mmCIF file of C-alpha atoms and ligand atoms in Angstrom:
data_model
loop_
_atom_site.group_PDB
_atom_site.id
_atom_site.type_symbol
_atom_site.label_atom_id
_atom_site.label_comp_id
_atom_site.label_asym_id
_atom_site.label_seq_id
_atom_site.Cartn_x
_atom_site.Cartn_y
_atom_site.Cartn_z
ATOM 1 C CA UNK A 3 0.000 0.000 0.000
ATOM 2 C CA UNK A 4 1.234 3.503 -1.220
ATOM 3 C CA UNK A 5 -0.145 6.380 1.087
ATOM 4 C CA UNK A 6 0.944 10.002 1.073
ATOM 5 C CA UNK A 7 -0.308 11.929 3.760
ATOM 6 C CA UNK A 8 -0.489 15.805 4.518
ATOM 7 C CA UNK A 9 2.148 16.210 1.580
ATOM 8 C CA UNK A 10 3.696 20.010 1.151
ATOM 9 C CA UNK A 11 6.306 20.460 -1.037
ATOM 10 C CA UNK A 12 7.557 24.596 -1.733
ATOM 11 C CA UNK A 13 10.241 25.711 -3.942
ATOM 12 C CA UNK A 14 12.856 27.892 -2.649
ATOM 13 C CA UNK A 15 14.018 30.649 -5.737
ATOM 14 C CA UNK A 16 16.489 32.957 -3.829
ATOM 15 C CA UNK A 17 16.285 34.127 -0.244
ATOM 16 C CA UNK A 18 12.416 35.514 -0.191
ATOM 17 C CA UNK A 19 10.424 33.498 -3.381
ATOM 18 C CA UNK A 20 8.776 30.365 -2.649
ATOM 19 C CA UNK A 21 6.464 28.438 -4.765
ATOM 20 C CA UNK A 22 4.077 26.328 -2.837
ATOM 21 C CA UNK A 23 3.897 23.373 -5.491
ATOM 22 C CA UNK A 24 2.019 20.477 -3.512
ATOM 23 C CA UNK A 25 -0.085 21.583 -1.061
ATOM 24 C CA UNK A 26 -2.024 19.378 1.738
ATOM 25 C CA UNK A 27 -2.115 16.423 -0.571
ATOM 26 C CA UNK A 28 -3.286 12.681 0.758
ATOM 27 C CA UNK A 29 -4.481 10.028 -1.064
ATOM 28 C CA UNK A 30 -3.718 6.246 -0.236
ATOM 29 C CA UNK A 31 -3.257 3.247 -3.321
ATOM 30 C CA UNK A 32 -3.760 -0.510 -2.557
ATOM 31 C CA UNK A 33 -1.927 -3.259 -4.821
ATOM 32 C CA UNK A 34 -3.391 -3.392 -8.430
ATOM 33 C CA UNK A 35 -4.824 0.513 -8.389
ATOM 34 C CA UNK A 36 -4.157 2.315 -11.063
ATOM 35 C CA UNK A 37 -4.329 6.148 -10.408
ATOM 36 C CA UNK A 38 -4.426 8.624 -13.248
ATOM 37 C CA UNK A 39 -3.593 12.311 -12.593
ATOM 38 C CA UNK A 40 -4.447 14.881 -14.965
ATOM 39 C CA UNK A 41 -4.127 18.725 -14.438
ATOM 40 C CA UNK A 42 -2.761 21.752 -16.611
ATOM 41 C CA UNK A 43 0.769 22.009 -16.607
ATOM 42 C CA UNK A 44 2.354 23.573 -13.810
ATOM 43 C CA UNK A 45 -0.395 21.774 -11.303
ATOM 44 C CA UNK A 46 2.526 19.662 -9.452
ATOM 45 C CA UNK A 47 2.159 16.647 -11.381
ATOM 46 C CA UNK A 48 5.764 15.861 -11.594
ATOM 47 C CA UNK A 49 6.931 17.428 -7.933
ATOM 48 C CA UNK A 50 4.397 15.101 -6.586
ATOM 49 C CA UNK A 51 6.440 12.002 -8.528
ATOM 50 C CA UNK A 52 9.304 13.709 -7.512
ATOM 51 C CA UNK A 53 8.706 13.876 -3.832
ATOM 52 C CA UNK A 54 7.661 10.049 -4.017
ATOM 53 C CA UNK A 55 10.736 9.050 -6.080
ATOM 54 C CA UNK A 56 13.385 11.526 -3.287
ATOM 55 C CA UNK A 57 14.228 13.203 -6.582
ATOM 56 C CA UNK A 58 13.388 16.641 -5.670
ATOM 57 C CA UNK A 59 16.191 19.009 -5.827
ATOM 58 C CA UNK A 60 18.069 20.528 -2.842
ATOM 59 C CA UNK A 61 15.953 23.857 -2.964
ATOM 60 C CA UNK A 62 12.826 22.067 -2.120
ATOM 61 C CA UNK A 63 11.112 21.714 1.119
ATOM 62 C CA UNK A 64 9.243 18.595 1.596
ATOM 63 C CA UNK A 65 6.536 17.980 4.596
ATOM 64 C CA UNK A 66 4.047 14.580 5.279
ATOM 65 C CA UNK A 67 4.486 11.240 4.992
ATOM 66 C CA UNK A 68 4.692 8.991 1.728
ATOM 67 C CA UNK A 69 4.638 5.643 3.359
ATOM 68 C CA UNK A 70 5.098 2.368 1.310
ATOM 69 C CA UNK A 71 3.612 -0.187 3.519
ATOM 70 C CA UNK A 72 5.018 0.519 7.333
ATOM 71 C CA UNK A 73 8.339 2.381 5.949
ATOM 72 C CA UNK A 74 8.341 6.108 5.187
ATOM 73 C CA UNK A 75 9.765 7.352 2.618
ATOM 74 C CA UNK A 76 11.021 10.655 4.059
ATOM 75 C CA UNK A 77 12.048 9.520 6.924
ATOM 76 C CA UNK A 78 15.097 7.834 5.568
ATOM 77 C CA UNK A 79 18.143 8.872 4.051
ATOM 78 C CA UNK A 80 18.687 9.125 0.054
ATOM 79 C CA UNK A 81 21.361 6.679 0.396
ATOM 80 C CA UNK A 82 19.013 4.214 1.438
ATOM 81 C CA UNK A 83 16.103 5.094 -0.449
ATOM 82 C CA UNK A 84 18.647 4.341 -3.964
ATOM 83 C CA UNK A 85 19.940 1.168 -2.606
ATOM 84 C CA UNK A 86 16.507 -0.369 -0.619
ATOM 85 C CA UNK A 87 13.552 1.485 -2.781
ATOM 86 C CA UNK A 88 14.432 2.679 -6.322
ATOM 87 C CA UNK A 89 13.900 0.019 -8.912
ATOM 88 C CA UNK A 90 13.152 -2.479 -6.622
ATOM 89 C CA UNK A 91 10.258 -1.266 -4.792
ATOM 90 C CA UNK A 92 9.624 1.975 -6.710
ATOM 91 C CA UNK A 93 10.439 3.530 -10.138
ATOM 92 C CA UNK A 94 9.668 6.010 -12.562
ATOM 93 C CA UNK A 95 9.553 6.747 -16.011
ATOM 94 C CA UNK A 96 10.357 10.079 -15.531
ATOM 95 C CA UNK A 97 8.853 13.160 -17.951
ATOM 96 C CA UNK A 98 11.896 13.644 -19.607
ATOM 97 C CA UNK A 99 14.353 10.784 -20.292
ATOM 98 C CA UNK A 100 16.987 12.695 -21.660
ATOM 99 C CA UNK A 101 19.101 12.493 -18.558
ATOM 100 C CA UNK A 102 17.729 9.170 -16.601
ATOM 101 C CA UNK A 103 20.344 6.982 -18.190
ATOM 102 C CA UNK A 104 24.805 6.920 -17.767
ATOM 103 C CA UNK A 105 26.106 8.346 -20.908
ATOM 104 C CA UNK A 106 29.100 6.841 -20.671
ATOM 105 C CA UNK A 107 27.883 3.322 -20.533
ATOM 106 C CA UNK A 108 26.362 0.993 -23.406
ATOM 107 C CA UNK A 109 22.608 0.702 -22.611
ATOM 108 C CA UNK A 110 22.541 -3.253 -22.296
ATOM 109 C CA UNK A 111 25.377 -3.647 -20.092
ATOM 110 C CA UNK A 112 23.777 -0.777 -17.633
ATOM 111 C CA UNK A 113 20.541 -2.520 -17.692
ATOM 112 C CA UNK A 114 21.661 -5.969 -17.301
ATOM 113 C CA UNK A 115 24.078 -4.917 -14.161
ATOM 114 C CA UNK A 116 21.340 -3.269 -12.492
ATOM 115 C CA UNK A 117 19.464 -6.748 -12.518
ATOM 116 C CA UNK A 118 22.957 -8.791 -11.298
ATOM 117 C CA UNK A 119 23.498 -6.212 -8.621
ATOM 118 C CA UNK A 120 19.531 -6.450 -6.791
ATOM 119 C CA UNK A 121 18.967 -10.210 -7.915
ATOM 120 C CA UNK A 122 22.310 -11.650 -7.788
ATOM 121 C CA UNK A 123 21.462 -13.796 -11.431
ATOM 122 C CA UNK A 124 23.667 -14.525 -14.026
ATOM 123 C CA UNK A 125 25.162 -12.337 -16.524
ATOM 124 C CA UNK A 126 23.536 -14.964 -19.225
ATOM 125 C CA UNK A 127 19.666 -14.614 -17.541
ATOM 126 C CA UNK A 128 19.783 -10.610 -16.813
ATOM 127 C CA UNK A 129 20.606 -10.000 -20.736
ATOM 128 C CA UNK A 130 17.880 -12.287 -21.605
ATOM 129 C CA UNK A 131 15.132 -10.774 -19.342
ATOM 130 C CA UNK A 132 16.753 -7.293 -21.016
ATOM 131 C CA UNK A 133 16.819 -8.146 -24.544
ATOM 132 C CA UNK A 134 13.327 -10.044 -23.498
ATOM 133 C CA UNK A 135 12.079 -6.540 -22.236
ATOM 134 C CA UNK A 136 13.616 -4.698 -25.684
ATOM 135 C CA UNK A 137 11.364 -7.163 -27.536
ATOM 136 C CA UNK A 138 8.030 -6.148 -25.716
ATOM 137 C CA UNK A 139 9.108 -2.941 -26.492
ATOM 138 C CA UNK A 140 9.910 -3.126 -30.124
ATOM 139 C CA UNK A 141 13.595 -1.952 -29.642
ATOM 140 C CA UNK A 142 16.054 -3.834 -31.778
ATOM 141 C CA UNK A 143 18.758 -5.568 -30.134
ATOM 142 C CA UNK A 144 21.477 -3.415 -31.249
ATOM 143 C CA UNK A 145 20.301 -0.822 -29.130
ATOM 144 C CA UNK A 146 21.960 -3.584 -26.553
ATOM 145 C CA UNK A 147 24.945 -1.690 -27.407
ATOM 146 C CA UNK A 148 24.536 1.378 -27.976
ATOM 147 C CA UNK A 149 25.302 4.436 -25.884
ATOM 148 C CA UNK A 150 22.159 6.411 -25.162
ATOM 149 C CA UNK A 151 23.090 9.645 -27.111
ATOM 150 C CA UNK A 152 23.631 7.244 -29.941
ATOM 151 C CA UNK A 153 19.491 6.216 -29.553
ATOM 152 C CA UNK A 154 16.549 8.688 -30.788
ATOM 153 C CA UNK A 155 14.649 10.256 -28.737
ATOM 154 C CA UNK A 156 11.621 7.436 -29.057
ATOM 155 C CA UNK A 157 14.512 4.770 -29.001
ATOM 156 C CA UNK A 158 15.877 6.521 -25.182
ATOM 157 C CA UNK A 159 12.696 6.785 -24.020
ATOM 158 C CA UNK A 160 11.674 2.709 -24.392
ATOM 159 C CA UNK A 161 15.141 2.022 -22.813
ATOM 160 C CA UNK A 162 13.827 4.331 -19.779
ATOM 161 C CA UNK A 163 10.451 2.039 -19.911
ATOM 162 C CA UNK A 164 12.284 -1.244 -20.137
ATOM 163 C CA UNK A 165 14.832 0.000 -16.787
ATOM 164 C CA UNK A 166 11.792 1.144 -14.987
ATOM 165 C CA UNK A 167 10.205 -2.508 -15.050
ATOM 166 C CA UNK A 168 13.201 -4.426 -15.170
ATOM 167 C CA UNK A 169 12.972 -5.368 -11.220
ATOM 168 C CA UNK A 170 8.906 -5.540 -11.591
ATOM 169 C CA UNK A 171 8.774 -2.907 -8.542
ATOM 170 C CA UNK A 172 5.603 -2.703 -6.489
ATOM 171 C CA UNK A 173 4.997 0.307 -7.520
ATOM 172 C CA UNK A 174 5.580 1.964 -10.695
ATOM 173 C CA UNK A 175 5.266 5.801 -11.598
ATOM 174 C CA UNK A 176 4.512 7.306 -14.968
ATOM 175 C CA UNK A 177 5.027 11.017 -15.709
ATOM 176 C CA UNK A 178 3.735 11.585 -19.379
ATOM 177 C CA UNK A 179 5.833 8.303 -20.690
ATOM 178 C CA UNK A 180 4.453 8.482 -24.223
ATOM 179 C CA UNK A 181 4.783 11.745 -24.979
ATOM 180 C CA UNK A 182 8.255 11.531 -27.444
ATOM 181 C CA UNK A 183 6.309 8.597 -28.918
ATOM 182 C CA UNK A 184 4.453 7.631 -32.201
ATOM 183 C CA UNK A 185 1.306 6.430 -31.925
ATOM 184 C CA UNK A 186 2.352 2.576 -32.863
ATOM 185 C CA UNK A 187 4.902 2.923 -29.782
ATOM 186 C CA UNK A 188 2.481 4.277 -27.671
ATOM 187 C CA UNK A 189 0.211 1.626 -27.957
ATOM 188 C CA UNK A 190 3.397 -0.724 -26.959
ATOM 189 C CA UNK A 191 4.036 0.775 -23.776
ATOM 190 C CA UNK A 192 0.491 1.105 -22.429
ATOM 191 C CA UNK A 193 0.433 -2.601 -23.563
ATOM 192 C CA UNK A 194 3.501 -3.203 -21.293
ATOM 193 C CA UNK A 195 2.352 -1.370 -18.273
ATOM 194 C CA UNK A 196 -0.805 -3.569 -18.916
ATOM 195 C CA UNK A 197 0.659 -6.963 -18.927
ATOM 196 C CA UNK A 198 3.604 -6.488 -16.513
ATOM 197 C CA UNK A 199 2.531 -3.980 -13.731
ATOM 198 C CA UNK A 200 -1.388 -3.896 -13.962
ATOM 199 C CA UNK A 201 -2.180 -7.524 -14.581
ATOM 200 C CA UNK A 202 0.450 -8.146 -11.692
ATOM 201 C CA UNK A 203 -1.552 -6.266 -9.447
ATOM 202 C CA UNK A 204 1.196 -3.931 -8.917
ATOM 203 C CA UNK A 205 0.352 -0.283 -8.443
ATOM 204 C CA UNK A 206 0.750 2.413 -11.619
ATOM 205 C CA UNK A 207 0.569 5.855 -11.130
ATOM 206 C CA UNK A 208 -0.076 7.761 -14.947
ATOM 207 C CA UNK A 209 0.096 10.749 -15.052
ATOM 208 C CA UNK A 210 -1.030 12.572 -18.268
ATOM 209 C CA UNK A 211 -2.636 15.257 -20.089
ATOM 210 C CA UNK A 212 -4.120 13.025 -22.164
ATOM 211 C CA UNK A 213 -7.460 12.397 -20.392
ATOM 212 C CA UNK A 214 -8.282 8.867 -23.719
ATOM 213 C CA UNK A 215 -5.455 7.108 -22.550
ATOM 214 C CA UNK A 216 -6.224 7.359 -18.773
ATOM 215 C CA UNK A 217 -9.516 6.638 -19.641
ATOM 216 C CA UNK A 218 -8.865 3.278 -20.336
ATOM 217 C CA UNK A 219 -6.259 2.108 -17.827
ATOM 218 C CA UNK A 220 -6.971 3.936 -14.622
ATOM 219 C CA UNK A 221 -9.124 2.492 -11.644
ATOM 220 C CA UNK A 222 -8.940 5.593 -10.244
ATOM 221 C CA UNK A 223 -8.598 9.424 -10.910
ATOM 222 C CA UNK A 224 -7.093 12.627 -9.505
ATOM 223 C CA UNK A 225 -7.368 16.115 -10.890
ATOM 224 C CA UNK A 226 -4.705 18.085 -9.695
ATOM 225 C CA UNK A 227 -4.865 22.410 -9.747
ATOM 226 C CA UNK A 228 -2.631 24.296 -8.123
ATOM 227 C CA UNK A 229 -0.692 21.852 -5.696
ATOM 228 C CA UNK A 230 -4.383 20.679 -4.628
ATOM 229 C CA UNK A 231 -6.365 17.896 -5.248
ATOM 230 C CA UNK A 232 -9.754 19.065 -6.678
ATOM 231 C CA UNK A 233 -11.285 15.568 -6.660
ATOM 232 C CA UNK A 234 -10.154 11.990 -6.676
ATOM 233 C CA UNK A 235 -11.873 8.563 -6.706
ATOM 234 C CA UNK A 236 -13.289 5.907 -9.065
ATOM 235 C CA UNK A 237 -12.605 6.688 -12.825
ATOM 236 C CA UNK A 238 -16.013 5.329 -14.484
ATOM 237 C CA UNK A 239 -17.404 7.558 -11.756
ATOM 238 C CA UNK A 240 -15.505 10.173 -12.781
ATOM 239 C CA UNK A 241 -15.727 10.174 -16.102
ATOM 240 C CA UNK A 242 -19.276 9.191 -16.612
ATOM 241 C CA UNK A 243 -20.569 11.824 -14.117
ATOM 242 C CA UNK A 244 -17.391 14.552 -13.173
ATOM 243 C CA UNK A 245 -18.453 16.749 -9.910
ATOM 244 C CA UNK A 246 -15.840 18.915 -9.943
ATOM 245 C CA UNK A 247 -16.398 22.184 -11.794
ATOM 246 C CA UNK A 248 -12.262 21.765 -12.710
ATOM 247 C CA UNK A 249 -12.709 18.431 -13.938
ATOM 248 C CA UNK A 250 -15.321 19.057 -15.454
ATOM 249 C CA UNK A 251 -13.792 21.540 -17.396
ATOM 250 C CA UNK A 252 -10.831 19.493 -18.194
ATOM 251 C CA UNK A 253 -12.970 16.159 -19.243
ATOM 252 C CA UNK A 254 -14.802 18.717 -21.787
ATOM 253 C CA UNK A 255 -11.605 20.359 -22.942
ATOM 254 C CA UNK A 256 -11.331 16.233 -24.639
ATOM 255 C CA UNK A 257 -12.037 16.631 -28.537
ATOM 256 C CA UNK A 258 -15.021 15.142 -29.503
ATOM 257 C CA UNK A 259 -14.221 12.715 -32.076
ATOM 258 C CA UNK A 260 -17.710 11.218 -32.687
ATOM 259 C CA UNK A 261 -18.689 12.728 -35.754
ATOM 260 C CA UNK A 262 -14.875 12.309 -37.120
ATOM 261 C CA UNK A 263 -14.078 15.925 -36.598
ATOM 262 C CA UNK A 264 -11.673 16.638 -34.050
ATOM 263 C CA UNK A 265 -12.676 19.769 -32.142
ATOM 264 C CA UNK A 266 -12.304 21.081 -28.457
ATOM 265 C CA UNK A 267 -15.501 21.428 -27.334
ATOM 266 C CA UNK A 268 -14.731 23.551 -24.568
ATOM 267 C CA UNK A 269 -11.827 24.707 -22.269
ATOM 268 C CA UNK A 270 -10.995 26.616 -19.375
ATOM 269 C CA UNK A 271 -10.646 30.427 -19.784
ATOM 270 C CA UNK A 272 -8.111 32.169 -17.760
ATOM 271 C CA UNK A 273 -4.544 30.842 -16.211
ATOM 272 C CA UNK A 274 -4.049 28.820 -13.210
ATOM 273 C CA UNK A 275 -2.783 31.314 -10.260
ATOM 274 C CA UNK A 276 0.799 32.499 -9.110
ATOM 275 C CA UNK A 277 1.738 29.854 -6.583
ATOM 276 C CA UNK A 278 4.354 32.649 -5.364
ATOM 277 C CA UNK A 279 1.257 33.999 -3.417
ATOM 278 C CA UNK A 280 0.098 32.653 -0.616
ATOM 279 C CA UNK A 281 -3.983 31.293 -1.477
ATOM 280 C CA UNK A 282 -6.159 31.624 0.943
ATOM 281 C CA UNK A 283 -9.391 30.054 -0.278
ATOM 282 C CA UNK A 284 -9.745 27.985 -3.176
ATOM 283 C CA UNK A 285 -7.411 28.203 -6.131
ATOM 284 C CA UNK A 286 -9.551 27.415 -8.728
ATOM 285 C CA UNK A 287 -12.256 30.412 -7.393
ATOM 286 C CA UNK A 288 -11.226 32.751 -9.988
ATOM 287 C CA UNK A 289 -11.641 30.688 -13.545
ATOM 288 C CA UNK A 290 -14.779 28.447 -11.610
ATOM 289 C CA UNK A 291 -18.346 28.906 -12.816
ATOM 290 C CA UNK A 292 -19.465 28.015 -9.561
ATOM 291 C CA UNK A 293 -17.582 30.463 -7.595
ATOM 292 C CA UNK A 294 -19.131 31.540 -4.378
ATOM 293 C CA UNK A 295 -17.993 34.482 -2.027
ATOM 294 C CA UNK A 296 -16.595 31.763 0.677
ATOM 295 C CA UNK A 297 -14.633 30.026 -2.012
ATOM 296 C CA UNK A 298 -12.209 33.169 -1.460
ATOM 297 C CA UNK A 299 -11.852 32.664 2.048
ATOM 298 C CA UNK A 300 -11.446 28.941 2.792
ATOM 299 C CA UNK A 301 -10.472 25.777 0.770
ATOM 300 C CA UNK A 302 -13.061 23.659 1.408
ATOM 301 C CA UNK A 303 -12.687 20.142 3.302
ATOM 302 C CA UNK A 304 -13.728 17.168 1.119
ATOM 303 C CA UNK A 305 -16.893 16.025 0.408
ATOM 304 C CA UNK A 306 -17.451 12.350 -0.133
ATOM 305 C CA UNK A 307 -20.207 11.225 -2.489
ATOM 306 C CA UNK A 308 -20.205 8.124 -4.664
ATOM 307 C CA UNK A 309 -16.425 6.598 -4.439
ATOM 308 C CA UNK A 310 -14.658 9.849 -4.713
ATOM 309 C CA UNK A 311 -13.836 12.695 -2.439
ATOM 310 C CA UNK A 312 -14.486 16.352 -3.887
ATOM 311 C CA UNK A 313 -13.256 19.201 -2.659
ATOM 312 C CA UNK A 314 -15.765 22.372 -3.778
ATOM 313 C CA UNK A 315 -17.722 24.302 -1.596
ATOM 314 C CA UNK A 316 -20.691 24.368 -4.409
ATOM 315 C CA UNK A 317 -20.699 20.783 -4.922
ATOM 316 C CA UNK A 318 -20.269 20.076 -0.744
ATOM 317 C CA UNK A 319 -23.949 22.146 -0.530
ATOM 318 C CA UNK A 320 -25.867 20.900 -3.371
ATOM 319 C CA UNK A 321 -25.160 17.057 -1.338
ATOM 320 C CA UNK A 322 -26.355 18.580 1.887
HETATM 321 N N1 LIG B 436 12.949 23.190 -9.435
HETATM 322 C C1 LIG B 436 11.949 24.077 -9.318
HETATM 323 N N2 LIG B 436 12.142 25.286 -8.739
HETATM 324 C C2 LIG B 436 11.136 26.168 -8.606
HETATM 325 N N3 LIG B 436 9.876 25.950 -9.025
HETATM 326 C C3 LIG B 436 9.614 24.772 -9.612
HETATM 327 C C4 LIG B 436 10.626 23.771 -9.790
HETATM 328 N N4 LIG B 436 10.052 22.698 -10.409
HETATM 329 C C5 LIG B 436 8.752 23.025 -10.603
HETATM 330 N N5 LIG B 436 8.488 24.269 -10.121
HETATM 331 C C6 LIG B 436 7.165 24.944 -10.104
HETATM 332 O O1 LIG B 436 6.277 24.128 -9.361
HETATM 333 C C7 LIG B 436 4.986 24.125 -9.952
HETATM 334 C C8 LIG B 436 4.584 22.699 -10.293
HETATM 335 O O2 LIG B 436 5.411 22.228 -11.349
HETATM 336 P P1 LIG B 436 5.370 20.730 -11.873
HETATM 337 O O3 LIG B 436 5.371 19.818 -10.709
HETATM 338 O O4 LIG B 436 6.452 20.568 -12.870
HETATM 339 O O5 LIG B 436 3.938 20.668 -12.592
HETATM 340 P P2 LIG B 436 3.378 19.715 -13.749
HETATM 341 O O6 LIG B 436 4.220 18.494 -13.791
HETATM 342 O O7 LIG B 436 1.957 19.458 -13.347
HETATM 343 O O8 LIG B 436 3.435 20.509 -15.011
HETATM 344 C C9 LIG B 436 5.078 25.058 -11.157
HETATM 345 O O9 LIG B 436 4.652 26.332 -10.736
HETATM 346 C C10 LIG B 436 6.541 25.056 -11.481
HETATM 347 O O10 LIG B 436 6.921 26.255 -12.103
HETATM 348 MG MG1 LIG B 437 5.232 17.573 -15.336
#
């Protein structure tokens, strides 16, 4: 079980500016959830895969829990977190894979060591689960050895995929993984995540801005605005019936393809806020259609109606 509790996470730029990038997040994931978390860019998507992966940087200031079963994950050091967690418990495919791989060692020999060093296997089985892993992934078996600035960008970011399930960890973590891929190579890697960490009941964490693909492999779904979570719970539920005036906005902001024509039906006007400032009430108050004068004051505590929490002051009294 994955749970993150009372999660804070601010930015330090210089002595006085600090962005408050996660704020009062907690959700909790069982074995074999998949979570989906959508939100404009800039909502704290990746600091919030960052904060469970310890790969925030040195100017960030990190307070909660993220607890993996009894152990949490801020409580010990980074030292032990990349020898005990990463890979082997926990992993990401991170947003951009342009620097999550040695560039001065061949792909197939970094790959296959990191499988001899946790599992203590031959040489001859860890290059045959790699090069089995390559195959899944459609990447020929020259890029075995290969240096990864010799690889394109689609090519790097497969090798990324493959070393994030190489140790099948319990819990794997997604940031926008198809996003330097074709749509043919796409379809591979959602079929991967499908077969090796989904059907193994492990748990996947996707995060995405596109709403179709999390549509069909998520469980369960977050919207994220502002460092907050606006509303999280069952998917179908979500998606069939969104409470949320912000998700809401975003599931109609999904082109509707059912006459053949692509077009955005709708979208959100206006920018999310400065997270600079400190936000009193609700973030979302200013672009919300449902804005009420208390939304300006106080961010509302959740409401819970039919598998999902919200967290709106309009939707919290149309249930009472
Ligand atoms: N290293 C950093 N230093 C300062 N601010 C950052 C840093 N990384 C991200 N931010 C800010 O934190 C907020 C959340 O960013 P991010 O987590 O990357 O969002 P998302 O992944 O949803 O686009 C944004 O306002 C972003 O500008
Ligand atoms: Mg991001």
């Amino acid at each position: 079980m994955l749970q993150v509790i009372d999660l804070y996470v601010k930015y330090s730029m210089g002595k006085k500016i600090k962005v408050n990038a996660i704020n009062d997040v907690s959700f909790s994931l069982d074995k074999g959830d998949v979570l989906g978390i959508i939100g404009e860019t800039g909502s704290g998507k990746t600091t919030l895969a960052s904060a469970i992966m310890r790969m925030l940087p040195d100017t960030a200031e990190v307070k909660g829990k993220i607890m993996l079963d009894n152990l949490d994950l801020l409580a010990i050091s980074k030292k032990e977190f990349r020898t005990k967690i990463r890979w082997k418990k926990i992993s990401i495919i991170p947003q951009y894979s342009m620097n999550a791989l040695n560039p001065i060692k061949r792909v197939g020999k970094e790959l296959t060591e990191i499988i001899m060093e946790h599992e203590g296997v031959s040489e001859e089985e860890a290059v045959n689960r790699v090069l089995s892993l390559f195959k899944d992934l459609n990447l020929p078996e020259d890029v075995f050895f290969k240096y990864p600035d010799e690889l394109s960008g689609g090519q790097r970011q497969r090798v990324v995929i493959a070393s994030a399930l190489l140790l099948n960890p319990e819990v794997v973590i997604a940031d926008e993984p198809t996003t330097a891929l074709d749509v043919i190579n796409q379809a591979r890697v959602l079929n991967l995540l499908r077969n090796k960490v989904i059907s193994a009941s492990r748990i996947l964490i996707y995060i995405t801005h596109d709403i179709a693909v999390v549509a069909g492999l998520a469980n369960k779904l977050m919207t994220l605005y502002a460092g907050r979570i606006m509303e999280i719970g069952s998917s179908e539920k979500m998606f069939k019936n969104p409470l949320h005036p912000y998700t809401q906005g975003l599931l109609s902001s999904v082109p509707d393809i059912s006459n053949g024509k692509p077009v955005h039906i709708s979208y959100i006007k206006g920018d999310p806020p400065d997270l600079t400032k400190e936000i009193k009430g609700c973030p979302f108050y200013p672009r919300c259609p449902l804005a009420m004068d208390i939304c300006k004051e106080e961010f509302p505590e959740p409401v819970q109606i039919d598998d999902r929490l919200v967290y709106c002051h309009a939707v919290r009294k149309d249930a009472k």
